[in-house]
């Protein structure tokens, strides 16, 4: 594995941001799946622009709390269909990239995710996104270790968004069972061995998950796997 | 009604969550002489419809309606729930999260939530709820994550045919019948909920309006 970077996709996206009307270049630079995402993002931003101007024309309802609440919900309802469409397109693109099990492709998923997050689109509307963000964080931690000591990047064994989400919850469930003494640590040991996942992934999930006594779980893990396990 | 029986009723569409959820139910301490029943409702048309199916399908006096992605981590949950119900026949429903006074908007999380977000950090594993010492919060409504009842009151599937506001509706149905709705003053959470910090409220406003219309007289 060479020195990985993701500048090609970032360069293309930067060009697109400045020349989004240039359909001809777009067709050359991007795949069909990528074009679908970019077109929907553009449509989404236009919809938000329309809603903003309507809101400005109507006024903000002053101190009328009920009017404000109604406004917030109406906006959300108008964004519903396009949100689901964009989510589907993102999932399709992510699965194509993840299927190959390559670190370069994970970086591309990260870039697409950051694009949506940076624009404030859908990542705070579907629970799969915070899960993906955690696993992308685990990937970055593993990537650092790969460069430092050649340690394998274990998350590459996950080949779809569905698999990533499933693995995330499997780990959270195992951690919580340890926390409350529902199951001993053996369950976690077997799972990690079966899936070939590293402790880096487990530690990242532990930090992000709703585990109340993180210290206790961390101590249990370190007791079994060691501090650097 | 079987007074020595408690039934957990769960609308399920995700095996991973459901299996984890029942793992915790099976882990609970069961008081001597009590029977625990589990009803899994698949393909529910709505939460209220699913819960009505569960309610009529069990003769247990005590019923716990809960989400599939909720894990009861208070091992003495059944003891504690029963101690509360047995202390007052006027208590209709117990929740884990509630709102003391529901705001006029009907939006629960804009009101004063109980419990406030706090947790015991020391010796949490030794803590046990004590009804007499710890007490109860009286609330207008409870969140649908976990809802325990000791009376079968029909869920309003005629009005709430989706996945929102069935919980506040049931709280108000209890109040309409003069029953109390309470949340135990617990110093550590009795449940964990893996919903991530996302509110998928696509249809929320529609049911919020239905709720305000249906229970308009109770807000006066």
mmCIF file of N, CA, C and O in Angstrom, chain A residues 5-19 29-30 111:
data_model
loop_
_atom_site.group_PDB
_atom_site.id
_atom_site.type_symbol
_atom_site.label_atom_id
_atom_site.label_comp_id
_atom_site.label_asym_id
_atom_site.label_seq_id
_atom_site.Cartn_x
_atom_site.Cartn_y
_atom_site.Cartn_z
ATOM 1 N N UNK A 5 -3.618 9.120 -0.607
ATOM 2 C CA UNK A 5 -4.184 10.461 -0.530
ATOM 3 C C UNK A 5 -5.487 10.484 -1.308
ATOM 4 O O UNK A 5 -5.825 9.539 -2.015
ATOM 5 N N UNK A 6 -6.174 11.570 -1.163
ATOM 6 C CA UNK A 6 -7.502 11.634 -1.742
ATOM 7 C C UNK A 6 -7.665 12.926 -2.534
ATOM 8 O O UNK A 6 -8.765 13.417 -2.678
ATOM 9 N N UNK A 7 -6.547 13.422 -3.036
ATOM 10 C CA UNK A 7 -6.606 14.751 -3.641
ATOM 11 C C UNK A 7 -7.396 14.777 -4.939
ATOM 12 O O UNK A 7 -8.011 15.787 -5.277
ATOM 13 N N UNK A 8 -7.418 13.655 -5.678
ATOM 14 C CA UNK A 8 -8.120 13.660 -6.971
ATOM 15 C C UNK A 8 -9.601 13.990 -6.784
ATOM 16 O O UNK A 8 -10.135 14.877 -7.458
ATOM 17 N N UNK A 9 -10.251 13.303 -5.865
ATOM 18 C CA UNK A 9 -11.670 13.554 -5.646
ATOM 19 C C UNK A 9 -11.889 14.959 -5.074
ATOM 20 O O UNK A 9 -12.800 15.679 -5.508
ATOM 21 N N UNK A 10 -11.029 15.349 -4.161
ATOM 22 C CA UNK A 10 -11.177 16.688 -3.569
ATOM 23 C C UNK A 10 -11.020 17.764 -4.648
ATOM 24 O O UNK A 10 -11.805 18.708 -4.721
ATOM 25 N N UNK A 11 -10.020 17.590 -5.534
ATOM 26 C CA UNK A 11 -9.818 18.558 -6.630
ATOM 27 C C UNK A 11 -11.052 18.638 -7.524
ATOM 28 O O UNK A 11 -11.504 19.722 -7.899
ATOM 29 N N UNK A 12 -11.579 17.461 -7.845
ATOM 30 C CA UNK A 12 -12.756 17.433 -8.731
ATOM 31 C C UNK A 12 -13.940 18.145 -8.064
ATOM 32 O O UNK A 12 -14.649 18.910 -8.705
ATOM 33 N N UNK A 13 -14.117 17.871 -6.774
ATOM 34 C CA UNK A 13 -15.247 18.489 -6.064
ATOM 35 C C UNK A 13 -15.058 20.001 -5.967
ATOM 36 O O UNK A 13 -16.013 20.768 -6.121
ATOM 37 N N UNK A 14 -13.827 20.402 -5.741
ATOM 38 C CA UNK A 14 -13.559 21.854 -5.666
ATOM 39 C C UNK A 14 -13.859 22.531 -6.994
ATOM 40 O O UNK A 14 -14.450 23.601 -7.045
ATOM 41 N N UNK A 15 -13.462 21.862 -8.091
ATOM 42 C CA UNK A 15 -13.751 22.426 -9.411
ATOM 43 C C UNK A 15 -15.262 22.524 -9.594
ATOM 44 O O UNK A 15 -15.788 23.550 -10.037
ATOM 45 N N UNK A 16 -15.954 21.447 -9.230
ATOM 46 C CA UNK A 16 -17.404 21.408 -9.402
ATOM 47 C C UNK A 16 -18.090 22.535 -8.618
ATOM 48 O O UNK A 16 -19.020 23.175 -9.121
ATOM 49 N N UNK A 17 -17.603 22.791 -7.416
ATOM 50 C CA UNK A 17 -18.228 23.828 -6.585
ATOM 51 C C UNK A 17 -18.176 25.202 -7.278
ATOM 52 O O UNK A 17 -19.081 26.003 -7.154
ATOM 53 N N UNK A 18 -17.104 25.414 -8.017
ATOM 54 C CA UNK A 18 -16.974 26.701 -8.696
ATOM 55 C C UNK A 18 -17.608 26.721 -10.081
ATOM 56 O O UNK A 18 -17.776 27.780 -10.677
ATOM 57 N N UNK A 19 -17.909 25.530 -10.635
ATOM 58 C CA UNK A 19 -18.433 25.471 -12.008
ATOM 59 C C UNK A 19 -19.577 24.477 -12.097
ATOM 60 O O UNK A 19 -19.591 23.605 -12.974
ATOM 61 N N UNK A 29 -15.757 14.137 -15.595
ATOM 62 C CA UNK A 29 -15.015 13.990 -14.323
ATOM 63 C C UNK A 29 -15.623 12.982 -13.353
ATOM 64 O O UNK A 29 -14.915 12.344 -12.597
ATOM 65 N N UNK A 30 -16.940 12.873 -13.385
ATOM 66 C CA UNK A 30 -17.601 12.068 -12.345
ATOM 67 C C UNK A 30 -18.327 10.852 -12.915
ATOM 68 O O UNK A 30 -18.746 10.863 -14.082
ATOM 69 N N UNK A 111 -14.603 11.731 2.243
ATOM 70 C CA UNK A 111 -14.756 13.005 1.532
ATOM 71 C C UNK A 111 -16.220 13.300 1.220
ATOM 72 O O UNK A 111 -16.693 14.423 1.422
#
